[in-house]
């Protein structure tokens, strides 16, 4: 039974249906095929081959730096809910999440894997533990939108000179404002009190219990001003490492491009890549960069080379996550801690 449980725990329930995976793979293939007919692949190969190795090494380093930062952030948010998780476990799940982000649709699929393992670590408070992952990702996204909007506002005169970039900046402003406006409304309704579901039986009772756990988590997070501030600060630091990654890749390819433009553009691209319509954002990332950077004079070949190198650098740590996943086992001590806190 123990061996069977361990095997089941390692496989997990994140297998998407074949037709969904095939459809999203088709989207990536179609977009990449469309791009392939509009670029000179020999030139892209020359650009990639001439990339400076030292700067590529720096890019790989910065790409991996965000995972320890976000692992610390998640642990802080779990502690608000009185759910203890070791840093080693959080870090391992962070890398496992990177692995599944690379092979499943969208760039946030790995979060569902973390949710699965979090619910196993705290079986009595599985919904609350799973919600911490969503809240962690949501907080990171809000910070990204705010930072991107502030940067776009600071350099709006330069962006406004080009219609494509101006429209992208305006869309970013609207999305940020809508998010900031909806957050207090959503929190208000979630924190109003108990929720009861119609129907009888164990299924309705389980769903009601899960909803009550989520409501409790929302109330705890609303009161945790210090933890939220620290988590937001760590999000800024994680995004800073991502910005350093972009800067290192820009130097590796010798791109003459304003750094602020690249960072602002990547905020818009990351929002698009997060949509679960392709495999790890392939095709969407390349098309968006080709479209946005092209309006600033960057050649199609340079934009595609930059995008593919960005994907390759991230893939390095995704492969590390795959190795961690092969040997990962849930720590019984963490599960036991969860049981003690659930009593």
Tab-separated table of C-alpha atoms in Angstrom:
chain	number	residue	atom	x	y	z
A	1	UNK	CA	0.000	0.000	0.000
A	2	UNK	CA	2.799	2.399	0.863
A	3	UNK	CA	4.617	1.659	-2.384
A	4	UNK	CA	1.425	2.070	-4.353
A	5	UNK	CA	0.683	5.379	-2.618
A	6	UNK	CA	4.165	6.672	-3.309
A	7	UNK	CA	3.827	5.721	-6.963
A	8	UNK	CA	0.466	7.408	-7.217
A	9	UNK	CA	1.788	10.496	-5.433
A	10	UNK	CA	4.606	10.805	-7.920
A	11	UNK	CA	2.392	10.406	-10.972
A	12	UNK	CA	-0.226	12.871	-9.786
A	13	UNK	CA	-3.610	13.855	-11.300
A	14	UNK	CA	-2.375	16.560	-13.684
A	15	UNK	CA	-2.600	14.481	-16.828
A	16	UNK	CA	-4.548	16.569	-19.304
A	17	UNK	CA	-6.770	14.798	-21.789
A	18	UNK	CA	-5.111	13.886	-25.062
A	19	UNK	CA	-7.283	16.078	-27.226
A	20	UNK	CA	-6.627	19.193	-25.149
A	21	UNK	CA	-2.882	18.648	-25.217
A	22	UNK	CA	-3.015	17.945	-28.951
A	23	UNK	CA	-5.067	21.080	-29.627
A	24	UNK	CA	-2.635	23.305	-27.751
A	25	UNK	CA	0.344	21.622	-29.374
A	26	UNK	CA	-1.324	22.357	-32.697
A	27	UNK	CA	-1.634	26.044	-31.766
A	28	UNK	CA	2.104	26.183	-31.027
A	29	UNK	CA	2.907	24.327	-34.245
A	30	UNK	CA	0.704	26.603	-36.368
A	31	UNK	CA	2.119	29.797	-34.866
A	32	UNK	CA	5.706	28.584	-35.137
A	33	UNK	CA	5.047	27.442	-38.709
A	34	UNK	CA	3.661	30.861	-39.585
A	35	UNK	CA	6.711	32.552	-38.062
A	36	UNK	CA	9.041	30.078	-39.816
A	37	UNK	CA	7.857	31.269	-43.217
A	38	UNK	CA	8.664	34.892	-42.392
A	39	UNK	CA	12.184	34.692	-41.015
A	40	UNK	CA	15.614	33.690	-42.259
A	41	UNK	CA	16.556	30.704	-40.113
A	42	UNK	CA	20.158	30.825	-41.261
A	43	UNK	CA	20.427	34.317	-39.831
A	44	UNK	CA	18.785	33.169	-36.612
A	45	UNK	CA	21.322	30.340	-36.397
A	46	UNK	CA	24.178	32.802	-36.895
A	47	UNK	CA	22.788	35.089	-34.189
A	48	UNK	CA	22.456	32.195	-31.726
A	49	UNK	CA	25.917	30.858	-32.566
A	50	UNK	CA	27.511	34.273	-32.087
A	51	UNK	CA	25.888	34.828	-28.679
A	52	UNK	CA	28.467	35.600	-26.010
A	53	UNK	CA	28.828	32.545	-23.711
A	54	UNK	CA	29.595	34.566	-20.575
A	55	UNK	CA	26.369	36.507	-20.878
A	56	UNK	CA	24.419	33.328	-21.638
A	57	UNK	CA	25.825	31.856	-18.439
A	58	UNK	CA	24.657	34.926	-16.534
A	59	UNK	CA	21.218	34.530	-18.110
A	60	UNK	CA	21.011	30.910	-16.926
A	61	UNK	CA	22.016	32.003	-13.415
A	62	UNK	CA	19.375	34.743	-13.261
A	63	UNK	CA	16.745	32.355	-14.652
A	64	UNK	CA	17.282	29.982	-11.738
A	65	UNK	CA	17.483	32.669	-9.075
A	66	UNK	CA	13.763	33.364	-9.036
A	67	UNK	CA	12.811	29.879	-7.793
A	68	UNK	CA	14.504	30.130	-4.365
A	69	UNK	CA	12.997	33.611	-3.948
A	70	UNK	CA	9.468	32.474	-4.764
A	71	UNK	CA	9.905	29.389	-2.563
A	72	UNK	CA	10.636	31.626	0.432
A	73	UNK	CA	7.589	33.726	-0.474
A	74	UNK	CA	5.306	30.688	-0.598
A	75	UNK	CA	6.569	29.461	2.781
A	76	UNK	CA	5.722	32.857	4.305
A	77	UNK	CA	2.202	32.697	2.898
A	78	UNK	CA	1.799	29.136	4.198
A	79	UNK	CA	2.920	30.247	7.654
A	80	UNK	CA	0.083	32.780	7.729
A	81	UNK	CA	-2.257	29.785	7.498
A	82	UNK	CA	-0.227	27.912	10.160
A	83	UNK	CA	0.822	25.307	7.602
A	84	UNK	CA	4.536	24.598	8.070
A	85	UNK	CA	6.562	23.454	5.059
A	86	UNK	CA	10.336	23.119	4.983
A	87	UNK	CA	12.333	25.295	2.598
A	88	UNK	CA	13.700	22.155	0.936
A	89	UNK	CA	10.183	20.915	0.182
A	90	UNK	CA	9.069	24.312	-1.107
A	91	UNK	CA	12.162	24.625	-3.290
A	92	UNK	CA	11.750	21.114	-4.685
A	93	UNK	CA	8.123	21.803	-5.585
A	94	UNK	CA	9.178	25.095	-7.169
A	95	UNK	CA	11.507	23.258	-9.538
A	96	UNK	CA	8.939	20.524	-10.168
A	97	UNK	CA	6.492	23.289	-11.106
A	98	UNK	CA	9.015	24.661	-13.599
A	99	UNK	CA	9.238	21.245	-15.217
A	100	UNK	CA	5.486	20.990	-15.729
A	101	UNK	CA	5.289	24.603	-16.912
A	102	UNK	CA	7.552	23.519	-19.783
A	103	UNK	CA	5.557	20.466	-20.870
A	104	UNK	CA	1.956	21.420	-20.117
A	105	UNK	CA	-0.201	24.140	-21.725
A	106	UNK	CA	0.348	27.714	-20.567
A	107	UNK	CA	3.068	28.994	-18.239
A	108	UNK	CA	1.216	28.383	-14.957
A	109	UNK	CA	0.390	24.663	-15.263
A	110	UNK	CA	3.060	23.812	-12.725
A	111	UNK	CA	1.001	25.588	-10.085
A	112	UNK	CA	-1.601	22.831	-10.281
A	113	UNK	CA	1.131	20.307	-9.546
A	114	UNK	CA	2.158	22.337	-6.495
A	115	UNK	CA	-1.497	22.458	-5.438
A	116	UNK	CA	-1.693	18.675	-5.656
A	117	UNK	CA	1.385	18.146	-3.494
A	118	UNK	CA	0.293	20.861	-1.050
A	119	UNK	CA	-3.031	19.119	-0.503
A	120	UNK	CA	-1.178	15.855	0.150
A	121	UNK	CA	1.168	17.508	2.642
A	122	UNK	CA	-1.797	18.892	4.625
A	123	UNK	CA	-4.657	16.409	4.056
A	124	UNK	CA	-6.879	17.949	6.713
A	125	UNK	CA	-6.513	21.422	5.228
A	126	UNK	CA	-5.967	20.581	1.593
A	127	UNK	CA	-8.178	23.333	0.186
A	128	UNK	CA	-6.457	25.951	2.314
A	129	UNK	CA	-3.005	24.712	1.277
A	130	UNK	CA	-4.026	24.650	-2.372
A	131	UNK	CA	-5.428	28.152	-2.142
A	132	UNK	CA	-2.053	29.384	-0.853
A	133	UNK	CA	-0.534	28.443	-4.221
A	134	UNK	CA	-3.179	30.408	-6.106
A	135	UNK	CA	-2.783	33.382	-3.795
A	136	UNK	CA	0.991	33.206	-4.198
A	137	UNK	CA	0.659	33.299	-8.004
A	138	UNK	CA	-2.007	36.005	-7.872
A	139	UNK	CA	0.134	38.261	-5.691
A	140	UNK	CA	3.077	37.787	-8.055
A	141	UNK	CA	0.879	38.684	-11.031
A	142	UNK	CA	-0.488	41.839	-9.410
A	143	UNK	CA	3.031	43.029	-8.570
A	144	UNK	CA	4.105	42.332	-12.164
A	145	UNK	CA	1.199	44.357	-13.574
A	146	UNK	CA	1.892	47.271	-11.251
A	147	UNK	CA	5.612	47.315	-12.012
A	148	UNK	CA	4.986	47.041	-15.743
A	149	UNK	CA	2.414	49.843	-15.665
A	150	UNK	CA	4.708	52.126	-13.669
A	151	UNK	CA	7.521	51.495	-16.128
A	152	UNK	CA	5.231	52.051	-19.115
A	153	UNK	CA	3.936	55.285	-17.568
A	154	UNK	CA	7.475	56.538	-16.977
A	155	UNK	CA	8.390	56.002	-20.632
A	156	UNK	CA	4.981	56.542	-22.196
A	157	UNK	CA	6.107	59.391	-24.524
A	158	UNK	CA	8.552	57.002	-26.194
A	159	UNK	CA	5.957	54.210	-26.358
A	160	UNK	CA	3.242	56.522	-27.674
A	161	UNK	CA	5.362	57.361	-30.707
A	162	UNK	CA	4.594	53.881	-32.086
A	163	UNK	CA	1.001	52.723	-32.426
A	164	UNK	CA	1.699	49.082	-31.591
A	165	UNK	CA	3.567	49.869	-28.392
A	166	UNK	CA	1.081	52.583	-27.425
A	167	UNK	CA	-1.832	50.148	-27.722
A	168	UNK	CA	0.073	47.517	-25.734
A	169	UNK	CA	0.793	50.045	-22.973
A	170	UNK	CA	-2.844	51.164	-22.837
A	171	UNK	CA	-4.011	47.544	-22.626
A	172	UNK	CA	-1.557	47.004	-19.774
A	173	UNK	CA	-2.882	50.092	-17.943
A	174	UNK	CA	-6.485	48.930	-18.303
A	175	UNK	CA	-5.702	45.400	-17.130
A	176	UNK	CA	-3.835	46.724	-14.098
A	177	UNK	CA	-6.609	49.144	-13.144
A	178	UNK	CA	-9.271	46.463	-13.575
A	179	UNK	CA	-7.296	44.040	-11.409
A	180	UNK	CA	-6.700	46.576	-8.648
A	181	UNK	CA	-10.379	47.553	-8.704
A	182	UNK	CA	-11.653	43.969	-8.565
A	183	UNK	CA	-9.359	42.756	-5.785
A	184	UNK	CA	-11.065	44.627	-2.884
A	185	UNK	CA	-14.502	43.745	-4.269
A	186	UNK	CA	-13.600	40.073	-4.502
A	187	UNK	CA	-12.062	40.022	-1.038
A	188	UNK	CA	-15.134	41.737	0.396
A	189	UNK	CA	-17.544	39.123	-0.935
A	190	UNK	CA	-15.282	36.201	-0.069
A	191	UNK	CA	-14.912	37.401	3.514
A	192	UNK	CA	-18.616	37.992	4.182
A	193	UNK	CA	-19.121	34.736	6.034
A	194	UNK	CA	-20.003	31.112	5.615
A	195	UNK	CA	-21.072	29.625	2.331
A	196	UNK	CA	-23.592	26.836	2.109
A	197	UNK	CA	-24.134	24.672	-0.927
A	198	UNK	CA	-27.490	23.239	-1.939
A	199	UNK	CA	-27.861	19.507	-1.775
A	200	UNK	CA	-27.122	16.750	0.653
A	201	UNK	CA	-24.588	14.007	0.928
A	202	UNK	CA	-20.873	13.664	1.368
A	203	UNK	CA	-19.949	15.408	-1.893
A	204	UNK	CA	-21.792	18.610	-0.986
A	205	UNK	CA	-20.321	18.477	2.499
A	206	UNK	CA	-16.787	18.112	1.150
A	207	UNK	CA	-17.238	21.051	-1.217
A	208	UNK	CA	-18.695	23.166	1.562
A	209	UNK	CA	-15.774	22.311	3.839
A	210	UNK	CA	-13.312	23.244	1.089
A	211	UNK	CA	-15.045	26.572	0.515
A	212	UNK	CA	-14.993	27.321	4.231
A	213	UNK	CA	-11.251	26.620	4.300
A	214	UNK	CA	-10.747	29.057	1.426
A	215	UNK	CA	-12.831	31.711	3.186
A	216	UNK	CA	-10.751	31.226	6.322
A	217	UNK	CA	-7.574	31.606	4.285
A	218	UNK	CA	-8.891	34.823	2.718
A	219	UNK	CA	-9.677	36.268	6.134
A	220	UNK	CA	-6.223	35.360	7.439
A	221	UNK	CA	-4.507	36.906	4.417
A	222	UNK	CA	-6.556	40.102	4.773
A	223	UNK	CA	-5.184	40.547	8.288
A	224	UNK	CA	-1.587	39.577	7.457
A	225	UNK	CA	-0.321	42.992	6.367
A	226	UNK	CA	3.302	42.262	7.286
A	227	UNK	CA	3.381	38.905	5.488
A	228	UNK	CA	1.745	40.441	2.414
A	229	UNK	CA	4.281	43.266	2.387
A	230	UNK	CA	7.198	40.850	2.633
A	231	UNK	CA	5.687	38.642	-0.068
A	232	UNK	CA	5.210	41.656	-2.338
A	233	UNK	CA	8.814	42.690	-1.734
A	234	UNK	CA	10.007	39.194	-2.622
A	235	UNK	CA	7.883	39.382	-5.776
A	236	UNK	CA	9.681	42.584	-6.750
A	237	UNK	CA	12.987	40.811	-6.153
A	238	UNK	CA	11.906	37.814	-8.264
A	239	UNK	CA	10.814	40.092	-11.109
A	240	UNK	CA	14.125	41.886	-10.745
A	241	UNK	CA	15.940	38.617	-11.410
A	242	UNK	CA	13.764	38.132	-14.503
A	243	UNK	CA	14.659	41.630	-15.680
A	244	UNK	CA	18.343	40.820	-15.139
A	245	UNK	CA	17.821	37.703	-17.263
A	246	UNK	CA	16.464	39.840	-20.113
A	247	UNK	CA	19.359	42.252	-19.784
A	248	UNK	CA	21.891	39.399	-19.913
A	249	UNK	CA	20.269	37.933	-23.041
A	250	UNK	CA	20.211	41.353	-24.657
A	251	UNK	CA	23.939	41.652	-24.013
A	252	UNK	CA	24.548	38.105	-25.268
A	253	UNK	CA	22.932	38.920	-28.622
A	254	UNK	CA	24.391	42.446	-28.741
A	255	UNK	CA	20.947	43.967	-29.161
A	256	UNK	CA	20.873	47.751	-29.213
A	257	UNK	CA	17.572	48.152	-27.465
A	258	UNK	CA	16.434	50.336	-24.556
A	259	UNK	CA	16.248	48.126	-21.494
A	260	UNK	CA	13.022	49.747	-20.270
A	261	UNK	CA	11.368	48.895	-23.581
A	262	UNK	CA	12.382	45.260	-23.352
A	263	UNK	CA	11.099	44.910	-19.784
A	264	UNK	CA	7.804	46.656	-20.556
A	265	UNK	CA	7.309	44.491	-23.627
A	266	UNK	CA	8.015	41.317	-21.676
A	267	UNK	CA	5.319	42.179	-19.120
A	268	UNK	CA	2.769	42.202	-21.939
A	269	UNK	CA	4.233	39.015	-23.427
A	270	UNK	CA	4.154	37.198	-20.057
A	271	UNK	CA	0.456	37.974	-19.671
A	272	UNK	CA	-0.201	36.471	-23.111
A	273	UNK	CA	2.011	33.435	-22.478
A	274	UNK	CA	0.148	32.657	-19.235
A	275	UNK	CA	-2.968	31.824	-21.251
A	276	UNK	CA	-3.306	28.016	-21.534
A	277	UNK	CA	-3.653	27.941	-25.325
A	278	UNK	CA	-0.210	26.643	-26.312
A	279	UNK	CA	2.576	24.438	-24.997
A	280	UNK	CA	4.720	26.494	-22.620
A	281	UNK	CA	3.843	29.645	-24.585
A	282	UNK	CA	5.696	28.470	-27.703
A	283	UNK	CA	4.540	30.406	-30.743
A	284	UNK	CA	2.711	33.054	-28.712
A	285	UNK	CA	5.950	34.320	-27.158
A	286	UNK	CA	7.764	34.440	-30.481
A	287	UNK	CA	4.868	36.069	-32.326
A	288	UNK	CA	4.307	38.696	-29.641
A	289	UNK	CA	7.987	39.635	-29.496
A	290	UNK	CA	8.243	39.738	-33.275
A	291	UNK	CA	5.221	42.032	-33.408
A	292	UNK	CA	6.098	44.352	-30.505
A	293	UNK	CA	9.870	44.613	-30.871
A	294	UNK	CA	9.586	44.821	-34.634
A	295	UNK	CA	7.839	48.157	-34.261
A	296	UNK	CA	10.985	49.468	-32.565
A	297	UNK	CA	13.305	48.459	-35.387
A	298	UNK	CA	14.336	45.012	-34.132
A	299	UNK	CA	14.589	42.576	-37.035
A	300	UNK	CA	12.380	39.512	-37.135
A	301	UNK	CA	15.414	37.279	-36.853
A	302	UNK	CA	16.685	39.112	-33.774
A	303	UNK	CA	13.268	38.964	-32.096
A	304	UNK	CA	12.853	35.225	-32.763
A	305	UNK	CA	16.449	34.463	-31.737
A	306	UNK	CA	15.928	36.360	-28.478
A	307	UNK	CA	12.657	34.531	-27.802
A	308	UNK	CA	14.070	31.080	-28.516
A	309	UNK	CA	17.131	31.727	-26.354
A	310	UNK	CA	14.820	32.919	-23.573
A	311	UNK	CA	12.885	29.666	-23.848
A	312	UNK	CA	16.102	27.603	-23.941
A	313	UNK	CA	17.487	29.294	-20.827
A	314	UNK	CA	14.263	28.558	-18.967
A	315	UNK	CA	14.320	24.992	-20.262
A	316	UNK	CA	17.637	24.396	-18.482
A	317	UNK	CA	15.945	24.814	-15.110
A	318	UNK	CA	12.866	22.949	-16.299
A	319	UNK	CA	15.103	19.934	-16.955
A	320	UNK	CA	16.535	20.337	-13.450
A	321	UNK	CA	12.935	20.300	-12.237
A	322	UNK	CA	12.349	17.095	-14.193
A	323	UNK	CA	15.242	15.432	-12.386
A	324	UNK	CA	13.888	16.643	-9.035
A	325	UNK	CA	10.464	15.262	-9.958
A	326	UNK	CA	11.886	11.808	-10.738
A	327	UNK	CA	13.334	11.546	-7.233
A	328	UNK	CA	10.765	13.611	-5.355
A	329	UNK	CA	8.772	12.079	-2.528
A	330	UNK	CA	6.482	13.949	-0.178
A	331	UNK	CA	8.133	14.313	3.204
A	332	UNK	CA	6.100	12.373	5.800
A	333	UNK	CA	7.249	14.861	8.432
A	334	UNK	CA	5.513	17.672	6.585
A	335	UNK	CA	2.338	15.651	6.301
A	336	UNK	CA	2.567	14.810	9.992
A	337	UNK	CA	3.042	18.515	10.831
A	338	UNK	CA	-0.084	19.194	8.817
A	339	UNK	CA	-2.050	16.587	10.767
A	340	UNK	CA	-0.917	18.009	14.102
A	341	UNK	CA	-2.060	21.490	13.103
A	342	UNK	CA	-5.387	20.154	11.861
A	343	UNK	CA	-6.297	18.653	15.222
